[in-house]
mmCIF file of C-alpha atoms in Angstrom:
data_model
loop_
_atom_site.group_PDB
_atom_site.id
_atom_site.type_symbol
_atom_site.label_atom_id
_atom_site.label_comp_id
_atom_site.label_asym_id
_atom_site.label_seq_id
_atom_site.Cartn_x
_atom_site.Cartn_y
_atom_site.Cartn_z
ATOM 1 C CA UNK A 1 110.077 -128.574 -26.685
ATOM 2 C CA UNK A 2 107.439 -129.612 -24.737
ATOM 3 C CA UNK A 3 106.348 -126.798 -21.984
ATOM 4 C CA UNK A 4 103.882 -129.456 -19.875
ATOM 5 C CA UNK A 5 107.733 -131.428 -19.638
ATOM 6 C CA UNK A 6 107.553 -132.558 -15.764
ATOM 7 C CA UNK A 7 110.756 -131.170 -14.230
ATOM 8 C CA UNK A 8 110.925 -134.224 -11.873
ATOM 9 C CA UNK A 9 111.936 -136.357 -14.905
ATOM 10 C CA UNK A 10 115.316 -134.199 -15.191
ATOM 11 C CA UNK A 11 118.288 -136.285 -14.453
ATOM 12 C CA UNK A 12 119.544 -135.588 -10.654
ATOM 13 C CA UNK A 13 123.045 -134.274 -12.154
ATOM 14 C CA UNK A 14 120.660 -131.572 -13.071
ATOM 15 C CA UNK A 15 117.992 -131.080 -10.354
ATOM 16 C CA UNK A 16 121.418 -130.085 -8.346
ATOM 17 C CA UNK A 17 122.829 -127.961 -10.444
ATOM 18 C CA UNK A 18 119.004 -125.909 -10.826
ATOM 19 C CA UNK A 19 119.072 -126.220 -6.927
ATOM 20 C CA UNK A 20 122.484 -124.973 -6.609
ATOM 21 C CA UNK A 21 121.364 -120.991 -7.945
ATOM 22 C CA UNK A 22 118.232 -121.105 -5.109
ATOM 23 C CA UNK A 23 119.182 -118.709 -2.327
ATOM 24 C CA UNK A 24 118.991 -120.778 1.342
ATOM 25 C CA UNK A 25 116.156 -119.391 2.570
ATOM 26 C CA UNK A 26 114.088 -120.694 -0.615
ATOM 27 C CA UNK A 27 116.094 -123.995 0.022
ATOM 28 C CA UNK A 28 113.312 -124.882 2.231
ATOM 29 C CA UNK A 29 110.649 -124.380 0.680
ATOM 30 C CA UNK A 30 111.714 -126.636 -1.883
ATOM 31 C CA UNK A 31 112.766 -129.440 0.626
ATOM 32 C CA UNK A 32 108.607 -129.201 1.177
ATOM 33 C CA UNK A 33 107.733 -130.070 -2.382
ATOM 34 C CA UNK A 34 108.427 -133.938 -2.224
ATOM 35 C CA UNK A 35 110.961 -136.098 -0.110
ATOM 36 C CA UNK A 36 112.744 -136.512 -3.558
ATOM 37 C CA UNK A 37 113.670 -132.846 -3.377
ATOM 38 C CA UNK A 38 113.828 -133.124 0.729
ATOM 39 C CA UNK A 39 116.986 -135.369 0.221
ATOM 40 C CA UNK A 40 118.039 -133.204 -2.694
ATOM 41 C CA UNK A 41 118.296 -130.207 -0.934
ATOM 42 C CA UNK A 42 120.322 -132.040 1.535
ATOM 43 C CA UNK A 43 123.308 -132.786 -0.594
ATOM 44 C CA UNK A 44 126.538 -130.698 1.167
ATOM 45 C CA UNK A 45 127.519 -129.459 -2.617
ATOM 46 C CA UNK A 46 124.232 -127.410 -2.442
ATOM 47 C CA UNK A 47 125.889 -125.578 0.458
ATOM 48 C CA UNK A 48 129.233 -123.783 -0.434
ATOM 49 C CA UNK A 49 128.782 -120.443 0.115
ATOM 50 C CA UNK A 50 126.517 -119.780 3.111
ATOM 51 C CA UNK A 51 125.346 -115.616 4.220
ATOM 52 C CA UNK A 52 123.239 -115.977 7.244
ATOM 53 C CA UNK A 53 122.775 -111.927 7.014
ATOM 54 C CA UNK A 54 119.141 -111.778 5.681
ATOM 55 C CA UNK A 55 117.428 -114.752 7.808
ATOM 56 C CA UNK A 56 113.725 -114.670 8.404
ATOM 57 C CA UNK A 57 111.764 -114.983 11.264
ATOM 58 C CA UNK A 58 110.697 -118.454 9.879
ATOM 59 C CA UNK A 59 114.736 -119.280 9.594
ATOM 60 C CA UNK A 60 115.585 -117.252 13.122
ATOM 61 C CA UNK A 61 119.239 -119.049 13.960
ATOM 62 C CA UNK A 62 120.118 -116.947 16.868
ATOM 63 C CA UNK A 63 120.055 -119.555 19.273
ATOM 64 C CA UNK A 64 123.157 -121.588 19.170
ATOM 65 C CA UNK A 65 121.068 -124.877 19.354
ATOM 66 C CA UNK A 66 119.270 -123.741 15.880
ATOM 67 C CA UNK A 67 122.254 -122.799 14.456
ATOM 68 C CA UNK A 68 123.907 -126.151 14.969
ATOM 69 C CA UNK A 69 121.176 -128.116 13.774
ATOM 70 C CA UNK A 70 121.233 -126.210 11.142
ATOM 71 C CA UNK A 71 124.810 -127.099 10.307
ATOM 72 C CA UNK A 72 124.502 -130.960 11.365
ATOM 73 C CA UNK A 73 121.800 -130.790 8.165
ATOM 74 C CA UNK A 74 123.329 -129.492 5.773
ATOM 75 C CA UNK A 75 126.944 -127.957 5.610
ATOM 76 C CA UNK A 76 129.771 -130.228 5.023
ATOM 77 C CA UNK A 77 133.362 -130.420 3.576
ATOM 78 C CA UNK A 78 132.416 -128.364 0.408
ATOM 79 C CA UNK A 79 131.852 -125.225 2.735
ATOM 80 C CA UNK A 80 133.946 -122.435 0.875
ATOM 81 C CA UNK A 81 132.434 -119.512 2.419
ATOM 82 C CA UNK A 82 130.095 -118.511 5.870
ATOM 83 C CA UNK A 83 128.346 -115.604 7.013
ATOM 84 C CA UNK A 84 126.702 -115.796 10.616
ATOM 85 C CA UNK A 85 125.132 -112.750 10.077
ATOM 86 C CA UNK A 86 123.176 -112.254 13.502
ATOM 87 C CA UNK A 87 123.551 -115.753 14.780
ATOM 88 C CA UNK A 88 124.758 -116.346 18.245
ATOM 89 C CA UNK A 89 127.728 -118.047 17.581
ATOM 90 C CA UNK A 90 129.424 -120.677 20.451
ATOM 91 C CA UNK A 91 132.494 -122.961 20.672
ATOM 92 C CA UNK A 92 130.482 -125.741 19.735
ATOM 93 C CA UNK A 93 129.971 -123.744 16.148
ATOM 94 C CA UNK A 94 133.812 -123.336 15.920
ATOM 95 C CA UNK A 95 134.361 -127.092 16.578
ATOM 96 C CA UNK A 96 131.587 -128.452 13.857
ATOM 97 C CA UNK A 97 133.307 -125.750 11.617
ATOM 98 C CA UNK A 98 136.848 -127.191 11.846
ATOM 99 C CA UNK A 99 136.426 -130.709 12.212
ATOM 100 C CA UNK A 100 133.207 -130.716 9.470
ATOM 101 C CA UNK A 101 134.118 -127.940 7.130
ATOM 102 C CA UNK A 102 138.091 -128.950 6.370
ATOM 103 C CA UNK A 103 137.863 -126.647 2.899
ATOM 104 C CA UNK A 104 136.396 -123.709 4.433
ATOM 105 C CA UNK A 105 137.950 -120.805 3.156
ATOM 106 C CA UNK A 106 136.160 -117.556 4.298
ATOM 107 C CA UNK A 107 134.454 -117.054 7.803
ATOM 108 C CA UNK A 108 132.623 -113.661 8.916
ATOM 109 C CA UNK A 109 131.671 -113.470 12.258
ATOM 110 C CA UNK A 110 129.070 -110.217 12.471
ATOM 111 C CA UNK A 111 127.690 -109.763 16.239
ATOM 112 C CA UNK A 112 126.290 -112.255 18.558
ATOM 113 C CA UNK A 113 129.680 -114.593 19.647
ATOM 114 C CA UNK A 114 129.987 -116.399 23.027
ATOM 115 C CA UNK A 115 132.202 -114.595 25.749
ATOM 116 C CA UNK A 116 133.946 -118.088 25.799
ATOM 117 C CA UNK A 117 134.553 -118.509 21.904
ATOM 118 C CA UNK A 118 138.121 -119.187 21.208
ATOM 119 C CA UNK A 119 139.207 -118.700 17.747
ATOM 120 C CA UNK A 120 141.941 -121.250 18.077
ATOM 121 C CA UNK A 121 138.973 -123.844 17.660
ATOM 122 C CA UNK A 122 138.836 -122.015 13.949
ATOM 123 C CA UNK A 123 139.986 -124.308 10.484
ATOM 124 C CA UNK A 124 143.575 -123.968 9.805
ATOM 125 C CA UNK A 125 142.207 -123.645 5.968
ATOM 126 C CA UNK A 126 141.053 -120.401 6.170
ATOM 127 C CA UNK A 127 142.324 -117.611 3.636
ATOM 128 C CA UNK A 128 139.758 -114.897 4.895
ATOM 129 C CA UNK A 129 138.556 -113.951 8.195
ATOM 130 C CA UNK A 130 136.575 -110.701 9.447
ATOM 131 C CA UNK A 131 135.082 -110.282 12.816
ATOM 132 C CA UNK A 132 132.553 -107.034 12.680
ATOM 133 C CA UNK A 133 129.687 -105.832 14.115
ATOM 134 C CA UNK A 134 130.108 -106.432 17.326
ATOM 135 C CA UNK A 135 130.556 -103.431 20.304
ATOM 136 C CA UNK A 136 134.048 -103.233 22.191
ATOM 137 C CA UNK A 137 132.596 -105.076 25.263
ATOM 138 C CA UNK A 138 131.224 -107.599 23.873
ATOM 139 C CA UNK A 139 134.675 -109.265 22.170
ATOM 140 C CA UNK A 140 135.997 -111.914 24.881
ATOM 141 C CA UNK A 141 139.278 -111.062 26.740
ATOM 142 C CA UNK A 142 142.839 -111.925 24.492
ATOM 143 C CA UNK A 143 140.664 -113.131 22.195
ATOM 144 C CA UNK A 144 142.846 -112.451 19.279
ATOM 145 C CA UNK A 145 146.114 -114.401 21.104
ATOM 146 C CA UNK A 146 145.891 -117.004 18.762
ATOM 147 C CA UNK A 147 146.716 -115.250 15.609
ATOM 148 C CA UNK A 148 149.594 -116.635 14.967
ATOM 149 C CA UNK A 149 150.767 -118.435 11.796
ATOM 150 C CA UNK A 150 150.720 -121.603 14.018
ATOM 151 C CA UNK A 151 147.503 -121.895 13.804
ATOM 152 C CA UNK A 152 145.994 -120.051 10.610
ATOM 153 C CA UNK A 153 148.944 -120.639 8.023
ATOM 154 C CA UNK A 154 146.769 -119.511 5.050
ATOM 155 C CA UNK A 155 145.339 -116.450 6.258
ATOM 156 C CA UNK A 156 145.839 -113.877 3.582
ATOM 157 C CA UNK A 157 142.843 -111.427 4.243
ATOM 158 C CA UNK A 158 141.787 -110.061 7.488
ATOM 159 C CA UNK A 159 139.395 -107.612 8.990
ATOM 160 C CA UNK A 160 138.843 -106.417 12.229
ATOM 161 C CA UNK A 161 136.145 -104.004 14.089
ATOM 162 C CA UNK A 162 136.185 -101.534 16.673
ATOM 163 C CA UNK A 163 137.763 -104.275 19.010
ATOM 164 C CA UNK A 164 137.560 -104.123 22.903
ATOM 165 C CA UNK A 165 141.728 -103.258 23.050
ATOM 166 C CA UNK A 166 143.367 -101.632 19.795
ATOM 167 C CA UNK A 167 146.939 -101.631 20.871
ATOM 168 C CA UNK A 168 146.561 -105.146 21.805
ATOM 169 C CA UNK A 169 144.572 -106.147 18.136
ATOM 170 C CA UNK A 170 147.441 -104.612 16.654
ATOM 171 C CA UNK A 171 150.249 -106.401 18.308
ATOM 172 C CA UNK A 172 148.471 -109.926 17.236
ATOM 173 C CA UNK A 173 147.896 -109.053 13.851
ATOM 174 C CA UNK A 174 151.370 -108.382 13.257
ATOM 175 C CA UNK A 175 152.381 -112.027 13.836
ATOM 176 C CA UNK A 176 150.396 -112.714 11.018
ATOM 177 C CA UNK A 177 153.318 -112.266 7.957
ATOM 178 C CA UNK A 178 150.602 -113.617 5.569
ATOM 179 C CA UNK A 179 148.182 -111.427 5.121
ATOM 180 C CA UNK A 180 147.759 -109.739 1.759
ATOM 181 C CA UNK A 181 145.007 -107.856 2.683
ATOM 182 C CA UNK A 182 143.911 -105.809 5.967
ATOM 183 C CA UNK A 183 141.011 -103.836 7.186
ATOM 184 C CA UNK A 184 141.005 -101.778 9.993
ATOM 185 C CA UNK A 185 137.318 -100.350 10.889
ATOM 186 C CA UNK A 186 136.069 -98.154 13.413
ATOM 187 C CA UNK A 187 139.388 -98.125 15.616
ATOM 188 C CA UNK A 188 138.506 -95.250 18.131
ATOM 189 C CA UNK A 189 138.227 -96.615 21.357
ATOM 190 C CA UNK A 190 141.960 -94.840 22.041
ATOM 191 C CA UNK A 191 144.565 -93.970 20.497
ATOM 192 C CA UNK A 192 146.881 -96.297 18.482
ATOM 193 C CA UNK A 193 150.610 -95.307 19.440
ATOM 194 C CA UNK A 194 153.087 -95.134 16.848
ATOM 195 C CA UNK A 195 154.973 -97.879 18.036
ATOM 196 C CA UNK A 196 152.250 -100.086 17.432
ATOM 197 C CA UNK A 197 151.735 -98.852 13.785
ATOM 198 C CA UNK A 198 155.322 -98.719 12.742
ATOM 199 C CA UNK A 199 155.441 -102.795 14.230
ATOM 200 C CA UNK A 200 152.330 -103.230 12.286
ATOM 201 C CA UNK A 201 153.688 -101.779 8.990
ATOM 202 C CA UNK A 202 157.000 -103.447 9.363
ATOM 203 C CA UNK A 203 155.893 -107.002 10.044
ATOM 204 C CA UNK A 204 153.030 -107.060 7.579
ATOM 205 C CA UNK A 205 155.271 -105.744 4.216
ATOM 206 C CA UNK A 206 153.890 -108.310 2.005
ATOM 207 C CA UNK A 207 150.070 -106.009 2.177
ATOM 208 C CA UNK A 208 148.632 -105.585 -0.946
ATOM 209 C CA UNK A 209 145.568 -103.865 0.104
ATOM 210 C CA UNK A 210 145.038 -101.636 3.449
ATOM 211 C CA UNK A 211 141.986 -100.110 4.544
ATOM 212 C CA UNK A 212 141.840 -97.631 7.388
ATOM 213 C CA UNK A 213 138.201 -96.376 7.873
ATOM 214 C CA UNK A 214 136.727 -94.343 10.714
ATOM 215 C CA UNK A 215 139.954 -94.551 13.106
ATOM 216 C CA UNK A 216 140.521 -91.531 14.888
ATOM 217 C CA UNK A 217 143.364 -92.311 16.605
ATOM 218 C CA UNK A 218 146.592 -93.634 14.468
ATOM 219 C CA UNK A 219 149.808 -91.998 14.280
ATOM 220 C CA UNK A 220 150.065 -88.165 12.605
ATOM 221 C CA UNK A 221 152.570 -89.188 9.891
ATOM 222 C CA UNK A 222 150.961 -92.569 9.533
ATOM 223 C CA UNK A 223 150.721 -92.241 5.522
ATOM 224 C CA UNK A 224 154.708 -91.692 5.743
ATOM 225 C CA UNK A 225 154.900 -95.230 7.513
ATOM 226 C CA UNK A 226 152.900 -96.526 4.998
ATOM 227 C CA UNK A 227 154.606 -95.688 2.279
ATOM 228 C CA UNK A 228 157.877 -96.614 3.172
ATOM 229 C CA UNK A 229 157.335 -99.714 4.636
ATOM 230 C CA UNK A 230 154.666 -101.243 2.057
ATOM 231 C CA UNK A 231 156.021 -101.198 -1.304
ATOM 232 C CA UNK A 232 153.628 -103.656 -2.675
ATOM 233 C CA UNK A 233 150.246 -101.367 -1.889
ATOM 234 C CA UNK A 234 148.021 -101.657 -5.016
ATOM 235 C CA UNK A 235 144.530 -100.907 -2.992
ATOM 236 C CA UNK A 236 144.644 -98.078 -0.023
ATOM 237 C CA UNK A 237 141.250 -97.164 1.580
ATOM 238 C CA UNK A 238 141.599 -93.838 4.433
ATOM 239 C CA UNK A 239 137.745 -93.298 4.750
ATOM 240 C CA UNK A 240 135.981 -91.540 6.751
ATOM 241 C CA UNK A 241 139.183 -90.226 8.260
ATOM 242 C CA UNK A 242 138.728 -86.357 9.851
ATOM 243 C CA UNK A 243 142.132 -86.108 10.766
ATOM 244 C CA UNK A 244 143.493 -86.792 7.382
ATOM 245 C CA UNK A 245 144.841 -83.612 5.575
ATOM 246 C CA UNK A 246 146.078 -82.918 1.976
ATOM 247 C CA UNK A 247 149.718 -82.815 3.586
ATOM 248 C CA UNK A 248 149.370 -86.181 4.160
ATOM 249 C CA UNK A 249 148.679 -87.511 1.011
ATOM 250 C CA UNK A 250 152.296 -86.060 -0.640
ATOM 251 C CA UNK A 251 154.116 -89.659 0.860
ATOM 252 C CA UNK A 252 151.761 -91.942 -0.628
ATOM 253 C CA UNK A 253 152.984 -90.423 -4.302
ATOM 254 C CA UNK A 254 156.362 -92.807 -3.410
ATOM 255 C CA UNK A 255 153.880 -95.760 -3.629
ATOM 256 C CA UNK A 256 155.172 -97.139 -6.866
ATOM 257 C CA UNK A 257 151.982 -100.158 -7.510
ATOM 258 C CA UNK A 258 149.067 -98.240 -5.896
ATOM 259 C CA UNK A 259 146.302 -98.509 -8.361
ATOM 260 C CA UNK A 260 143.273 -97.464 -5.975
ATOM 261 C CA UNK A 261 143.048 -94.842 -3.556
ATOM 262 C CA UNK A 262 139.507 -94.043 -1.552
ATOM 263 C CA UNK A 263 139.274 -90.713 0.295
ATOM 264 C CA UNK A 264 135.430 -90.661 0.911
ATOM 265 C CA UNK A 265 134.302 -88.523 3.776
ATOM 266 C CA UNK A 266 137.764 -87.199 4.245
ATOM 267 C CA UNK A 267 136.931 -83.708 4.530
ATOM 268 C CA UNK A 268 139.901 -82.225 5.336
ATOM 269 C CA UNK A 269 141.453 -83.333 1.858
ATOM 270 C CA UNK A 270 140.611 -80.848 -0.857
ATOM 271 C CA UNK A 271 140.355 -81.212 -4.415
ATOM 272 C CA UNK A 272 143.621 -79.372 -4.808
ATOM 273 C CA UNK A 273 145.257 -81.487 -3.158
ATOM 274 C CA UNK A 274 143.585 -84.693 -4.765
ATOM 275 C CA UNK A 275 144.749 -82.881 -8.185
ATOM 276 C CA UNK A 276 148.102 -82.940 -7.004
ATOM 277 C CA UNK A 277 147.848 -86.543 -6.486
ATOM 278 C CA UNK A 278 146.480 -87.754 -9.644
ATOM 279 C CA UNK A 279 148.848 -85.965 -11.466
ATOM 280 C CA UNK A 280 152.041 -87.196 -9.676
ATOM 281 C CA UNK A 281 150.535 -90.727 -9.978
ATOM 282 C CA UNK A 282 149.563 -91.317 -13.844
ATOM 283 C CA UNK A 283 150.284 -95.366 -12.904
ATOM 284 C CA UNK A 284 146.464 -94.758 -10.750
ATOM 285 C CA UNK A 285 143.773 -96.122 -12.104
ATOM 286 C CA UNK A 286 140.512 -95.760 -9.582
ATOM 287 C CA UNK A 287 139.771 -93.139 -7.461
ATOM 288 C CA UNK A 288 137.031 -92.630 -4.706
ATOM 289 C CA UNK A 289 136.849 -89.035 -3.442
ATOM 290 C CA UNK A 290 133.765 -86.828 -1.890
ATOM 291 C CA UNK A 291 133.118 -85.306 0.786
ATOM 292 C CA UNK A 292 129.940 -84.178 2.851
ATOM 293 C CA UNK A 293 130.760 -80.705 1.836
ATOM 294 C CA UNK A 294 130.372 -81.525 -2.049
ATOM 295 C CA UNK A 295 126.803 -81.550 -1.079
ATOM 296 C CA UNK A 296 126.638 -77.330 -1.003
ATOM 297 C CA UNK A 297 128.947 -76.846 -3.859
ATOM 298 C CA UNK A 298 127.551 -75.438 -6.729
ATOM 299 C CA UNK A 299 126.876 -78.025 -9.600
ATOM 300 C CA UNK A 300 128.373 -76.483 -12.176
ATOM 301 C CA UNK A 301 131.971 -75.827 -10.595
ATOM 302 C CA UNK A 302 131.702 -79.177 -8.688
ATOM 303 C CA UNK A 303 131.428 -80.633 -12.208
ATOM 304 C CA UNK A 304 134.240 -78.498 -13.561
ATOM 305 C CA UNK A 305 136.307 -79.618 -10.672
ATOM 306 C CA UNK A 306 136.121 -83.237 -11.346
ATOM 307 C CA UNK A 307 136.525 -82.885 -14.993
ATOM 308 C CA UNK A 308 139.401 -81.141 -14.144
ATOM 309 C CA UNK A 309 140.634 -84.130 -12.154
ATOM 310 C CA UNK A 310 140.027 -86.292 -14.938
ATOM 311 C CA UNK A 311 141.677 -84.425 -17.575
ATOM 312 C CA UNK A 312 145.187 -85.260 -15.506
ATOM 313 C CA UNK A 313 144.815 -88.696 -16.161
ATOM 314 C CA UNK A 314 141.866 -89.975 -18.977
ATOM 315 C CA UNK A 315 142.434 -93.646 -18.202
ATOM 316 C CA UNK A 316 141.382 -93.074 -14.261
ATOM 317 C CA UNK A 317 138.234 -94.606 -13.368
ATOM 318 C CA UNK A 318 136.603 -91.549 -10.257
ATOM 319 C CA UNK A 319 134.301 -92.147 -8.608
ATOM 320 C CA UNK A 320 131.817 -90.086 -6.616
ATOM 321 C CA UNK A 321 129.617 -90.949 -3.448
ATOM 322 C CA UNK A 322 125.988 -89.852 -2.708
ATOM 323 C CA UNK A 323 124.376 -89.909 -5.626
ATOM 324 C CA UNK A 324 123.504 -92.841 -7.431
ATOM 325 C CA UNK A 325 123.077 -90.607 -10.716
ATOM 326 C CA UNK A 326 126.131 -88.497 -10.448
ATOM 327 C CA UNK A 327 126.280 -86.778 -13.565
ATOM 328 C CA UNK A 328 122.577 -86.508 -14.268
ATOM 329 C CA UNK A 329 122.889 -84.703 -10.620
ATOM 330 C CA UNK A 330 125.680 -82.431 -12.206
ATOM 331 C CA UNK A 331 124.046 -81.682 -15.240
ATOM 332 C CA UNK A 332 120.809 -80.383 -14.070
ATOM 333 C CA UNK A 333 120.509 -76.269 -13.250
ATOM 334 C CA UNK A 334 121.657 -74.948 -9.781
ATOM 335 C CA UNK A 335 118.995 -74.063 -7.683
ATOM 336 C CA UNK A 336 119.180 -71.023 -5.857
ATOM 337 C CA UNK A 337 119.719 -73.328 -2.275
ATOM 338 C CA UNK A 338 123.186 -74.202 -3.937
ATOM 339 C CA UNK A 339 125.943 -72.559 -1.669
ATOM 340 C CA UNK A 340 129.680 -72.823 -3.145
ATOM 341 C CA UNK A 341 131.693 -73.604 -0.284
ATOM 342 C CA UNK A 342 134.960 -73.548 -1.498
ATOM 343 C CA UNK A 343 137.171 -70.830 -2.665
ATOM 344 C CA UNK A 344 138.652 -69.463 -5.685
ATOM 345 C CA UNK A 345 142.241 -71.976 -4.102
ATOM 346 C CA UNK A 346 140.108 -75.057 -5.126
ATOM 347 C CA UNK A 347 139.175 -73.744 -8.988
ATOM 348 C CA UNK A 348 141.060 -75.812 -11.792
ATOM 349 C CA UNK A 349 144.228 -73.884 -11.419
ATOM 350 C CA UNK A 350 145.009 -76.803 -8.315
ATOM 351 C CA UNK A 351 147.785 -78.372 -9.410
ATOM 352 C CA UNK A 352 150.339 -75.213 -8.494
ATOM 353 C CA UNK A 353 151.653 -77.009 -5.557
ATOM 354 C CA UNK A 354 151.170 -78.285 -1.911
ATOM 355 C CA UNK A 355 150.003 -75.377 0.428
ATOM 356 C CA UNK A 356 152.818 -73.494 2.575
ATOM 357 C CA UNK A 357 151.667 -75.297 5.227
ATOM 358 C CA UNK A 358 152.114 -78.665 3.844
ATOM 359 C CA UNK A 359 155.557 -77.521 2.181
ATOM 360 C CA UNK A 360 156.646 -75.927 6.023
ATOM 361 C CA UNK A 361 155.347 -79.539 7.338
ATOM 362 C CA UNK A 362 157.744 -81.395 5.038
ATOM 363 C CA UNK A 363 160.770 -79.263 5.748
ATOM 364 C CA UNK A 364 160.096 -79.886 9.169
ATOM 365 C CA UNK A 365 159.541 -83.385 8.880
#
């Protein structure tokens, strides 16, 4: 084949589908080459999935105004997916989104939204939404009244951050019967009541993947609730969770479809505990689990520990945060700064039992 073959000769069919793997911001640079390529770049199949996360001062949307224009040019009806990233976001947005963008499918909202944005002007199409990023102030008053099935019917997937009034997020999102998937972030503004959960738990029984990361405030036997009112968890995320203890992992064993479990940063969970876990759940198949303190554990029993882990169940995929090297990290020789922070109750005898505590917790309970 020729190598000197001008690429303006291709047919359009594929000029589109070569445009189609550019990222957005290089969109425009291409639009500069020839008006050919301008009106190219302007086709709305070009522009399904839109992230606005990593604009460039050249491409700074964070002015409404820009933003629309922006839209007017080149997003249509084969939207699928849109990040605002840093974008100020107005009603005006919303309304170009739901009466321009009828297949739209997944909407993040990170940061910079309108005191006056109601998210009843939102697409009744969309299957995913998360609102994050953005400080408790900053969310606009009942601003989450409108979840409702009225008015998003096909939201299966929903995730929520650190919102202004937790109790109140809470109460919303349990209209929503729908949703498949939740995630709850950074939810420690106050406490969530038990009422709340145990509503939230009930109503939302269809949940096929919950994520609870950084709350400090739900219910003490909230893993109980979960487990016996959402039969159908295959993913459960309880990051970054202080409060969590090893006691409260023995409910989640009842969980008869949980294939994932994530305990990063949960440092009050040890691997004893973890052991007991794996082993009373052979039907689990990926596990995320480190803490800060693995960081002062001696390589060689930290390795020993995991393997030990592993050994309970071969098939289960663990994983380990921190290092991107993990085993090359394991492997090499302990330095004399290496300080073994656990005791002789964590060594790979784990799996005798729960802790008195834990087993005088459970009587009790």
């Amino acid at each position: 084949m020729d190598s000197s073959f001008p690429i303006d000769e291709l047919p359009l069919s594929v000029l589109l589908h070569i445009f189609s793997f550019v990222p957005w911001r290089d969109k425009y640079s291409v639009a500069r080459v020839c008006k050919k390529w301008n009106s190219l770049v302007k086709d709305k199949s070009l522009w399904t999935y839109v992230d606005l996360t990593y604009e460039t001062p050249r491409h700074n949307f964070k002015h409404s105004p820009k933003l629309l224009q922006f839209m007017q040019t080149y997003l249509g009806r084969t939207l699928k997916s849109f990040r605002t990233g840093a974008c100020s976001v107005n009603n005006k947005v919303l309304e170009f989104l739901h009466y321009h963008c009828p297949n739209l499918q997944e909407l993040i909202l990170e940061g910079n939204v309108n005191q006056e944005l109601e998210l009843s002007l939102l697409p009744e199409t969309l299957t995913c939404l998360e609102i994050s990023g953005m400080m408790p102030q900053d969310y606009p008053k009942n601003w989450f009244r409108p979840l409702t099935p009225d008015y998003f019917p096909n939201l299966t997937s929903f995730t929520v951050q650190d919102p202004r009034n937790p109790e109140e997020t809470l109460h919303h999102i349990s209209r929503l019967q729908t949703l498949c998937h939740l995630k709850l972030l950074d939810f420690d503004q106050e406490p969530i009541s038990r009422p709340s959960f145990l509503t939230l738990v009930r109503n939302l029984n269809k949940l096929q993947s919950l994520s609870i990361e950084g709350c400090c405030g739900v219910p003490a036997d909230y893993t109980m609730l979960i487990a016996k009112h959402l039969p159908k968890l295959k993913q459960l995320k309880l990051d970054d969770s202080d409060f969590l203890k090893g006691k409260d992992l023995k409910p989640l064993i009842t969980l008869q479809h949980l294939e994932r479990l994530s305990l990063e940063c949960c440092e009050n969970v040890s691997f004893k505990h973890v052991a007991k876990v794996v082993q009373a759940m052979p039907r689990l198949k990926h596990l995320h689990y480190c803490t800060h303190k693995c960081r002062y554990v001696k390589r060689h029993v930290l390795f020993e520990k995991y393997a030990f882990i592993q050994s309970l169940n071969p098939d289960l995929q663990l994983y380990y945060a921190y290092w991107p090297h993990w085993e090359d990290f394991l492997m090499e020789p302990d330095s004399d700064s290496d300080i073994n922070q656990f005791g002789d109750e964590d060594a790979p005898d784990v799996c005798r039992g729960w802790d008195a505590e834990s087993s005088q917790s459970e009587d009790e309970n």
